[in-house]
Structure formats: C-alpha cells, structure tokens
mmCIF file of C-alpha atoms and ligand atoms in Angstrom:
data_model
loop_
_atom_site.group_PDB
_atom_site.id
_atom_site.type_symbol
_atom_site.label_atom_id
_atom_site.label_comp_id
_atom_site.label_asym_id
_atom_site.label_seq_id
_atom_site.Cartn_x
_atom_site.Cartn_y
_atom_site.Cartn_z
ATOM 1 C CA MET M 25 116.242 10.305 -34.002
ATOM 2 C CA LEU M 26 112.585 9.804 -33.027
ATOM 3 C CA THR M 27 110.723 6.556 -33.092
ATOM 4 C CA LYS M 28 107.556 6.456 -35.236
ATOM 5 C CA LYS M 29 105.488 6.496 -32.078
ATOM 6 C CA ASN M 30 107.342 9.467 -30.626
ATOM 7 C CA ALA M 31 107.004 11.305 -33.905
ATOM 8 C CA ALA M 32 103.271 10.689 -34.068
ATOM 9 C CA GLU M 33 102.907 11.840 -30.455
ATOM 10 C CA ARG M 34 104.172 15.290 -31.502
ATOM 11 C CA ILE M 35 101.613 15.784 -34.248
ATOM 12 C CA MET M 36 98.178 17.378 -33.630
ATOM 13 C CA VAL M 37 95.610 16.672 -36.313
ATOM 14 C CA ALA M 38 93.110 19.646 -36.594
ATOM 15 C CA LEU M 39 89.640 18.191 -36.698
ATOM 16 C CA ASP M 40 88.208 21.225 -38.520
ATOM 17 C CA TYR M 41 84.796 19.653 -39.306
ATOM 18 C CA PRO M 42 81.196 20.784 -38.951
ATOM 19 C CA THR M 43 79.867 17.605 -37.375
ATOM 20 C CA ALA M 44 81.032 14.635 -35.261
ATOM 21 C CA GLN M 45 80.137 12.271 -38.156
ATOM 22 C CA ALA M 46 82.418 14.072 -40.530
ATOM 23 C CA ALA M 47 85.273 13.967 -37.957
ATOM 24 C CA GLU M 48 84.513 10.340 -37.285
ATOM 25 C CA ARG M 49 85.208 9.321 -40.857
ATOM 26 C CA LEU M 50 88.781 10.770 -40.587
ATOM 27 C CA ILE M 51 89.409 9.279 -37.140
ATOM 28 C CA GLU M 52 88.473 5.792 -38.421
ATOM 29 C CA GLN M 53 91.002 6.189 -41.226
ATOM 30 C CA LEU M 54 93.756 7.212 -38.802
ATOM 31 C CA GLN M 55 92.989 4.434 -36.261
ATOM 32 C CA GLY M 56 96.049 3.134 -34.398
ATOM 33 C CA ILE M 57 98.288 6.127 -35.086
ATOM 34 C CA PRO M 58 99.018 7.766 -31.679
ATOM 35 C CA CYS M 59 98.707 11.464 -32.807
ATOM 36 C CA TRP M 60 96.876 14.189 -30.823
ATOM 37 C CA MET M 61 93.466 15.357 -31.983
ATOM 38 C CA LYS M 62 92.843 19.075 -32.024
ATOM 39 C CA VAL M 63 89.202 20.115 -31.496
ATOM 40 C CA GLY M 64 88.519 23.756 -32.375
ATOM 41 C CA LEU M 65 85.522 26.059 -32.127
ATOM 42 C CA GLN M 66 83.595 24.706 -35.147
ATOM 43 C CA LEU M 67 83.535 21.102 -33.939
ATOM 44 C CA PHE M 68 83.262 21.861 -30.246
ATOM 45 C CA TYR M 69 80.238 24.074 -30.727
ATOM 46 C CA ALA M 70 78.642 21.498 -32.897
ATOM 47 C CA ALA M 71 79.545 18.201 -31.205
ATOM 48 C CA GLY M 72 80.372 19.411 -27.649
ATOM 49 C CA PRO M 73 81.728 17.714 -24.644
ATOM 50 C CA GLN M 74 80.445 14.263 -25.706
ATOM 51 C CA PHE M 75 82.714 14.271 -28.661
ATOM 52 C CA VAL M 76 85.730 15.147 -26.554
ATOM 53 C CA SER M 77 84.865 12.398 -24.033
ATOM 54 C CA ALA M 78 84.606 9.840 -26.884
ATOM 55 C CA LEU M 79 88.061 10.844 -28.127
ATOM 56 C CA LYS M 80 89.448 10.378 -24.631
ATOM 57 C CA GLU M 81 87.758 6.984 -24.331
ATOM 58 C CA ARG M 82 89.523 5.923 -27.520
ATOM 59 C CA GLY M 83 92.809 6.921 -25.929
ATOM 60 C CA TYR M 84 93.601 10.094 -27.852
ATOM 61 C CA LYS M 85 95.406 13.080 -26.326
ATOM 62 C CA VAL M 86 93.145 16.120 -26.983
ATOM 63 C CA PHE M 87 94.053 19.754 -27.534
ATOM 64 C CA LEU M 88 90.903 21.777 -27.070
ATOM 65 C CA ASP M 89 91.583 24.941 -29.149
ATOM 66 C CA VAL M 90 88.884 27.191 -27.809
ATOM 67 C CA LYS M 91 90.949 30.322 -27.194
ATOM 68 C CA MET M 92 89.262 31.510 -23.965
ATOM 69 C CA HIS M 93 89.221 35.293 -23.436
ATOM 70 C CA ASP M 94 86.924 36.713 -20.733
ATOM 71 C CA ILE M 95 86.997 38.035 -17.240
ATOM 72 C CA PRO M 96 89.159 35.948 -14.913
ATOM 73 C CA ASN M 97 86.318 34.399 -12.937
ATOM 74 C CA THR M 98 84.583 33.250 -16.142
ATOM 75 C CA VAL M 99 87.809 31.854 -17.605
ATOM 76 C CA LYS M 100 88.407 30.032 -14.285
ATOM 77 C CA GLY M 101 85.076 28.330 -14.565
ATOM 78 C CA GLY M 102 85.627 27.484 -18.259
ATOM 79 C CA ALA M 103 89.019 25.971 -17.435
ATOM 80 C CA GLU M 104 87.569 23.886 -14.638
ATOM 81 C CA SER M 105 84.858 22.552 -16.977
ATOM 82 C CA VAL M 106 87.210 21.579 -19.820
ATOM 83 C CA THR M 107 89.652 20.005 -17.354
ATOM 84 C CA LYS M 108 86.853 17.807 -15.982
ATOM 85 C CA LEU M 109 86.300 16.639 -19.565
ATOM 86 C CA GLY M 110 89.826 15.249 -19.524
ATOM 87 C CA VAL M 111 91.451 17.454 -22.199
ATOM 88 C CA ASP M 112 95.257 17.341 -22.203
ATOM 89 C CA MET M 113 95.720 20.845 -23.403
ATOM 90 C CA PHE M 114 93.570 23.989 -23.871
ATOM 91 C CA ASN M 115 94.377 27.615 -24.642
ATOM 92 C CA VAL M 116 93.509 31.171 -23.638
ATOM 93 C CA HIS M 117 94.386 34.551 -25.270
ATOM 94 C CA ALA M 118 97.454 36.162 -23.636
ATOM 95 C CA ALA M 119 95.620 39.543 -24.473
ATOM 96 C CA GLY M 120 93.354 38.732 -21.572
ATOM 97 C CA GLY M 121 96.260 39.640 -19.239
ATOM 98 C CA LYS M 122 98.178 37.923 -16.512
ATOM 99 C CA ARG M 123 95.411 37.695 -14.035
ATOM 100 C CA MET M 124 93.172 35.971 -16.496
ATOM 101 C CA MET M 125 95.854 33.467 -17.494
ATOM 102 C CA GLN M 126 96.481 32.703 -13.758
ATOM 103 C CA ALA M 127 92.687 32.194 -13.401
ATOM 104 C CA ALA M 128 92.903 29.589 -16.162
ATOM 105 C CA LEU M 129 95.534 27.674 -14.152
ATOM 106 C CA GLU M 130 93.384 27.927 -10.990
ATOM 107 C CA GLY M 131 90.452 26.506 -12.892
ATOM 108 C CA ALA M 132 92.485 23.653 -14.183
ATOM 109 C CA ASP M 133 93.811 22.915 -10.695
ATOM 110 C CA LYS M 134 90.189 22.930 -9.403
ATOM 111 C CA GLY M 135 88.892 20.632 -12.232
ATOM 112 C CA ALA M 136 91.753 18.050 -11.901
ATOM 113 C CA GLY M 137 91.533 15.054 -9.620
ATOM 114 C CA GLY M 138 88.371 14.729 -7.535
ATOM 115 C CA VAL M 139 85.391 12.902 -8.894
ATOM 116 C CA SER M 140 86.555 13.470 -12.541
ATOM 117 C CA GLY M 141 89.894 11.884 -11.913
ATOM 118 C CA SER M 142 91.309 14.152 -14.602
ATOM 119 C CA ALA M 143 94.978 15.070 -14.885
ATOM 120 C CA LYS M 144 95.987 18.656 -14.983
ATOM 121 C CA PRO M 145 96.108 19.826 -18.632
ATOM 122 C CA LEU M 146 98.800 22.007 -20.257
ATOM 123 C CA VAL M 147 97.571 25.584 -20.502
ATOM 124 C CA ILE M 148 98.808 27.391 -23.613
ATOM 125 C CA ALA M 149 98.520 31.035 -24.660
ATOM 126 C CA VAL M 150 97.540 32.468 -28.000
ATOM 127 C CA THR M 151 99.878 35.341 -28.733
ATOM 128 C CA GLN M 152 99.038 37.507 -31.745
ATOM 129 C CA LEU M 153 96.907 35.436 -34.220
ATOM 130 C CA THR M 154 98.830 34.597 -37.345
ATOM 131 C CA SER M 155 96.016 36.061 -39.397
ATOM 132 C CA THR M 156 96.751 39.542 -37.950
ATOM 133 C CA SER M 157 98.949 41.719 -40.227
ATOM 134 C CA GLN M 158 101.113 44.378 -38.702
ATOM 135 C CA THR M 159 98.840 47.079 -40.181
ATOM 136 C CA VAL M 160 95.753 45.577 -38.582
ATOM 137 C CA MET M 161 97.679 45.137 -35.295
ATOM 138 C CA ASN M 162 98.940 48.726 -35.291
ATOM 139 C CA GLU M 163 95.891 50.543 -36.651
ATOM 140 C CA GLU M 164 92.817 48.454 -35.709
ATOM 141 C CA ILE M 165 93.876 46.711 -32.506
ATOM 142 C CA GLY M 166 96.141 49.524 -31.309
ATOM 143 C CA ILE M 167 99.313 47.688 -30.497
ATOM 144 C CA SER M 168 102.368 49.460 -31.827
ATOM 145 C CA GLY M 169 105.660 47.918 -33.131
ATOM 146 C CA SER M 170 106.236 44.700 -35.066
ATOM 147 C CA VAL M 171 104.167 41.586 -34.769
ATOM 148 C CA GLU M 172 107.246 39.653 -33.704
ATOM 149 C CA ARG M 173 107.791 41.994 -30.787
ATOM 150 C CA ALA M 174 104.171 41.614 -29.702
ATOM 151 C CA VAL M 175 104.418 37.845 -29.892
ATOM 152 C CA ILE M 176 107.526 37.763 -27.704
ATOM 153 C CA ARG M 177 105.947 40.133 -25.157
ATOM 154 C CA TYR M 178 102.847 38.002 -24.965
ATOM 155 C CA ALA M 179 104.942 34.833 -24.640
ATOM 156 C CA LYS M 180 106.885 36.325 -21.752
ATOM 157 C CA LEU M 181 103.699 37.483 -20.072
ATOM 158 C CA ALA M 182 102.206 33.974 -20.420
ATOM 159 C CA GLN M 183 105.424 32.492 -18.915
ATOM 160 C CA GLU M 184 105.152 34.995 -15.986
ATOM 161 C CA ALA M 185 101.618 33.879 -15.403
ATOM 162 C CA GLY M 186 102.825 30.210 -15.169
ATOM 163 C CA LEU M 187 101.401 28.916 -18.525
ATOM 164 C CA HIS M 188 103.225 26.102 -20.184
ATOM 165 C CA GLY M 189 103.752 27.574 -23.722
ATOM 166 C CA VAL M 190 102.297 29.384 -26.628
ATOM 167 C CA VAL M 191 100.717 28.659 -30.031
ATOM 168 C CA ALA M 192 102.840 30.458 -32.655
ATOM 169 C CA SER M 193 104.094 30.370 -36.139
ATOM 170 C CA PRO M 194 107.117 28.037 -36.516
ATOM 171 C CA HIS M 195 109.006 31.087 -37.830
ATOM 172 C CA GLU M 196 108.808 32.501 -34.311
ATOM 173 C CA ALA M 197 109.854 29.384 -32.445
ATOM 174 C CA VAL M 198 113.538 30.288 -32.261
ATOM 175 C CA SER M 199 112.959 33.729 -30.803
ATOM 176 C CA ILE M 200 110.298 32.329 -28.362
ATOM 177 C CA LYS M 201 112.672 29.755 -27.104
ATOM 178 C CA GLY M 202 115.405 32.444 -26.894
ATOM 179 C CA ALA M 203 113.149 34.666 -24.780
ATOM 180 C CA CYS M 204 111.482 32.060 -22.637
ATOM 181 C CA GLY M 205 113.758 29.078 -22.542
ATOM 182 C CA ASN M 206 113.695 25.670 -24.163
ATOM 183 C CA THR M 207 111.208 24.052 -21.825
ATOM 184 C CA PHE M 208 108.547 26.665 -22.651
ATOM 185 C CA LEU M 209 106.392 24.876 -25.193
ATOM 186 C CA ALA M 210 105.965 26.070 -28.879
ATOM 187 C CA ILE M 211 102.872 24.587 -30.598
ATOM 188 C CA THR M 212 103.092 25.505 -34.267
ATOM 189 C CA PRO M 213 100.311 25.525 -36.969
ATOM 190 C CA GLY M 214 101.056 26.733 -40.507
ATOM 191 C CA ILE M 215 102.705 23.456 -41.473
ATOM 192 C CA ARG M 216 102.842 22.244 -45.064
ATOM 193 C CA PRO M 217 104.766 19.168 -46.343
ATOM 194 C CA GLU M 218 106.978 19.787 -49.352
ATOM 195 C CA GLY M 219 104.783 20.598 -52.366
ATOM 196 C CA ALA M 220 101.429 20.712 -50.434
ATOM 197 C CA ASP M 221 98.758 23.257 -51.120
ATOM 198 C CA ILE M 222 99.259 26.328 -48.942
ATOM 199 C CA GLY M 223 95.565 27.228 -48.724
ATOM 200 C CA ASP M 224 94.963 30.401 -46.623
ATOM 201 C CA GLN M 225 98.154 30.100 -44.595
ATOM 202 C CA SER M 226 100.842 32.650 -45.527
ATOM 203 C CA ARG M 227 104.107 31.741 -43.782
ATOM 204 C CA VAL M 228 104.423 28.008 -43.897
ATOM 205 C CA MET M 229 107.150 25.514 -42.947
ATOM 206 C CA THR M 230 107.672 21.763 -43.581
ATOM 207 C CA PRO M 231 107.146 19.436 -40.582
ATOM 208 C CA ALA M 232 110.876 18.494 -40.401
ATOM 209 C CA GLU M 233 111.967 22.149 -40.531
ATOM 210 C CA ALA M 234 109.435 23.121 -37.838
ATOM 211 C CA PHE M 235 110.962 20.631 -35.439
ATOM 212 C CA ARG M 236 114.500 21.733 -36.348
ATOM 213 C CA GLN M 237 113.361 25.268 -35.501
ATOM 214 C CA GLY M 238 112.346 24.147 -31.994
ATOM 215 C CA SER M 239 108.625 23.235 -32.290
ATOM 216 C CA ASP M 240 107.455 20.860 -29.595
ATOM 217 C CA TYR M 241 104.206 20.000 -31.373
ATOM 218 C CA ILE M 242 103.066 20.711 -34.881
ATOM 219 C CA VAL M 243 99.347 21.293 -35.830
ATOM 220 C CA ILE M 244 98.345 19.867 -39.177
ATOM 221 C CA GLY M 245 94.912 20.195 -40.693
ATOM 222 C CA ARG M 246 94.222 20.142 -44.497
ATOM 223 C CA PRO M 247 97.442 18.374 -45.575
ATOM 224 C CA VAL M 248 95.939 15.392 -43.801
ATOM 225 C CA THR M 249 92.171 15.978 -43.722
ATOM 226 C CA ALA M 250 91.907 17.063 -47.282
ATOM 227 C CA ALA M 251 94.297 14.439 -48.692
ATOM 228 C CA PRO M 252 92.889 11.807 -51.006
ATOM 229 C CA GLU M 253 94.472 9.198 -48.597
ATOM 230 C CA PRO M 254 94.623 10.804 -45.167
ATOM 231 C CA ARG M 255 96.345 7.868 -43.529
ATOM 232 C CA GLN M 256 99.026 7.733 -46.060
ATOM 233 C CA ALA M 257 99.477 11.530 -45.861
ATOM 234 C CA LEU M 258 99.927 11.382 -42.095
ATOM 235 C CA GLU M 259 102.322 8.403 -42.300
ATOM 236 C CA SER M 260 104.545 10.078 -44.829
ATOM 237 C CA ILE M 261 104.629 13.244 -42.468
ATOM 238 C CA ILE M 262 105.653 10.973 -39.650
ATOM 239 C CA GLU M 263 108.409 9.368 -41.835
ATOM 240 C CA SER M 264 109.688 12.903 -42.709
ATOM 241 C CA ILE M 265 110.293 13.830 -39.079
ATOM 242 C CA ILE M 266 111.707 10.619 -37.555
ATOM 243 C CA SER M 267 115.189 11.540 -38.649
ATOM 244 C CA VAL M 268 115.073 15.124 -37.267
HETATM 245 O O1 LIG P 315 94.491 23.185 -42.323
HETATM 246 P P1 LIG P 315 95.639 23.799 -41.687
HETATM 247 O O2 LIG P 315 96.879 22.892 -41.476
HETATM 248 O O3 LIG P 315 95.992 25.168 -42.184
HETATM 249 O O4 LIG P 315 95.075 24.030 -40.196
HETATM 250 C C1 LIG P 315 95.801 24.670 -39.139
HETATM 251 C C2 LIG P 315 94.959 24.654 -37.871
HETATM 252 O O5 LIG P 315 95.661 25.416 -36.910
HETATM 253 C C3 LIG P 315 93.599 25.209 -37.936
HETATM 254 O O6 LIG P 315 92.793 24.438 -36.989
HETATM 255 C C4 LIG P 315 93.752 26.598 -37.436
HETATM 256 O O7 LIG P 315 92.583 27.077 -36.805
HETATM 257 C C5 LIG P 315 94.838 26.431 -36.450
HETATM 258 N N1 LIG P 315 95.676 27.709 -36.163
HETATM 259 C C6 LIG P 315 96.405 28.362 -37.181
HETATM 260 N N2 LIG P 315 97.063 29.521 -36.853
HETATM 261 C C7 LIG P 315 97.066 29.973 -35.606
HETATM 262 C C8 LIG P 315 96.360 29.279 -34.573
HETATM 263 C C9 LIG P 315 95.595 28.144 -34.903
HETATM 264 O O8 LIG P 315 96.384 27.872 -38.367
HETATM 265 N N3 LIG P 315 97.702 31.053 -35.359
#
C-alpha cells in the first residue's frame, strides 16, 4: 500500500508542449503534487536548459527524455551537460551499443558534483521504440525476430553497460524483470486510465495494472495534459494506484 506522496513520486507527467508558457499553465494547475516532470524533444528544443533549471528550482524531479544516440565521445559530452543541469534521469538509445551507453555513464560521472553540485542521474536505455512494428523492425531496420526478443536483448545489453533501466511498454515489464532482475528499472509509457482516450498509443494499460506488472515509474501525458481538469485527473490516477 503506497501513501499518496509515494504514489505521486512514481508518476512522470509528459510535458509535451511547444513552449514554456504552455507547459507553465499545466505546472501551475498541478502545484504541490510531487510527481516527476518529463521534458521531451519538443519542449527541450523550444525552452531549453533554462526551463529544466526552473523545474529543478521548484523542487521537481526531472526526466529529460532526449534519447541520445551518437558516437560515444559526443554522448559523453551530452551526458555531462544534462547532468550539470541537475536532471534526475535521462536516456540514450541501446542501439548505440555498449560503448556508447558506458560513455553516457562516464559523462554523468563527470558532470556530477564539482561546481554544479549535481547528483548523478539515472541513465536509462530506449530499447525498441513502441511505434516500431515487427515488419518495420525486420524489413526496414534489419533486425530479425520478434520485437519482444529485440527488447529483451537491448535491455540485457543496457544492464551489461551499467545502465539503471529501460523505457518500455508495460506489457514487457514482466519479461524485462525476468531477464534483468527486479532492481533494473522499468519506466513505462502507454498508460491509460479506465475509459480514457487511447489516442495514437496501441497497447495500453491502466496505471494500477502497470504497477502490478512491475513498472517502477509510469509516464502519463494526454490523460492528464488534455483532461478538462488536469489536477483532478492526476489525483484520481494517484488514488487508483495507492492500493496496489
Ligand atoms: O500522451 P501519452 O500518455 O501517450 O504520452 C506518452 C509519453 O511517453 C510521450 O511523451 C511519448 O513521447 C513517451 N513515450 C511513449 N512511448 C515510448 C517512449 C516514450 O509513448 N516508447
């Protein structure tokens, strides 16, 4: 049984907005709820490091969802920079390979402490994007076999590199935990409360079921951001998981 605070601390609200002002409107409505804030490519490219710093000043935990994928030296530099911003979690593509993932950890080590005083963030791998169908993965990307097998292989590679967990569908949480152990984190988007609009997600799960399946954190966007009453929507999600 979770307290309301513990439950809120396991929810990441996806701030998928084009400007800082648009994100601010939501943040004001959610004031006082200790959820994480997830900043993705759209908002980070528009509002940048200042926006992340402002979230940190307000006491939020921040997941910077920028999915780094480049040569190891460049990823190391990127990891150092985002660590200095004080983010609590960021991610890289497992497809960049073990050496690249290790470079992300080295960059995080380098950016932590020192003048910035930043703590070391959790570094998470993106496995196979949930938008990739098996046909696209096999025929366009050139990876054979099932998506599930590719996800598990990437998760194990990320663990070997020393990463802390993966972003994955909640439908894959059980097999990821089976392959990598319980302490390897599963961060799961594709969450929809009972009766919510599915939007462009295909395989969804309710918040309570996602935690029962082993998710450590759930990522929720539109069920909160597009709700007529976002605060009420988030509070009812929190209520639905405190008994899990
Ligand atoms: O609005 P919705 O709840 O579908 O938002 C889900 C969030 O999680 C979005 O920010 C999306 O980019 C992210 N995400 C996802 N599937 C992945 C990885 C990230 O939906 N595999």
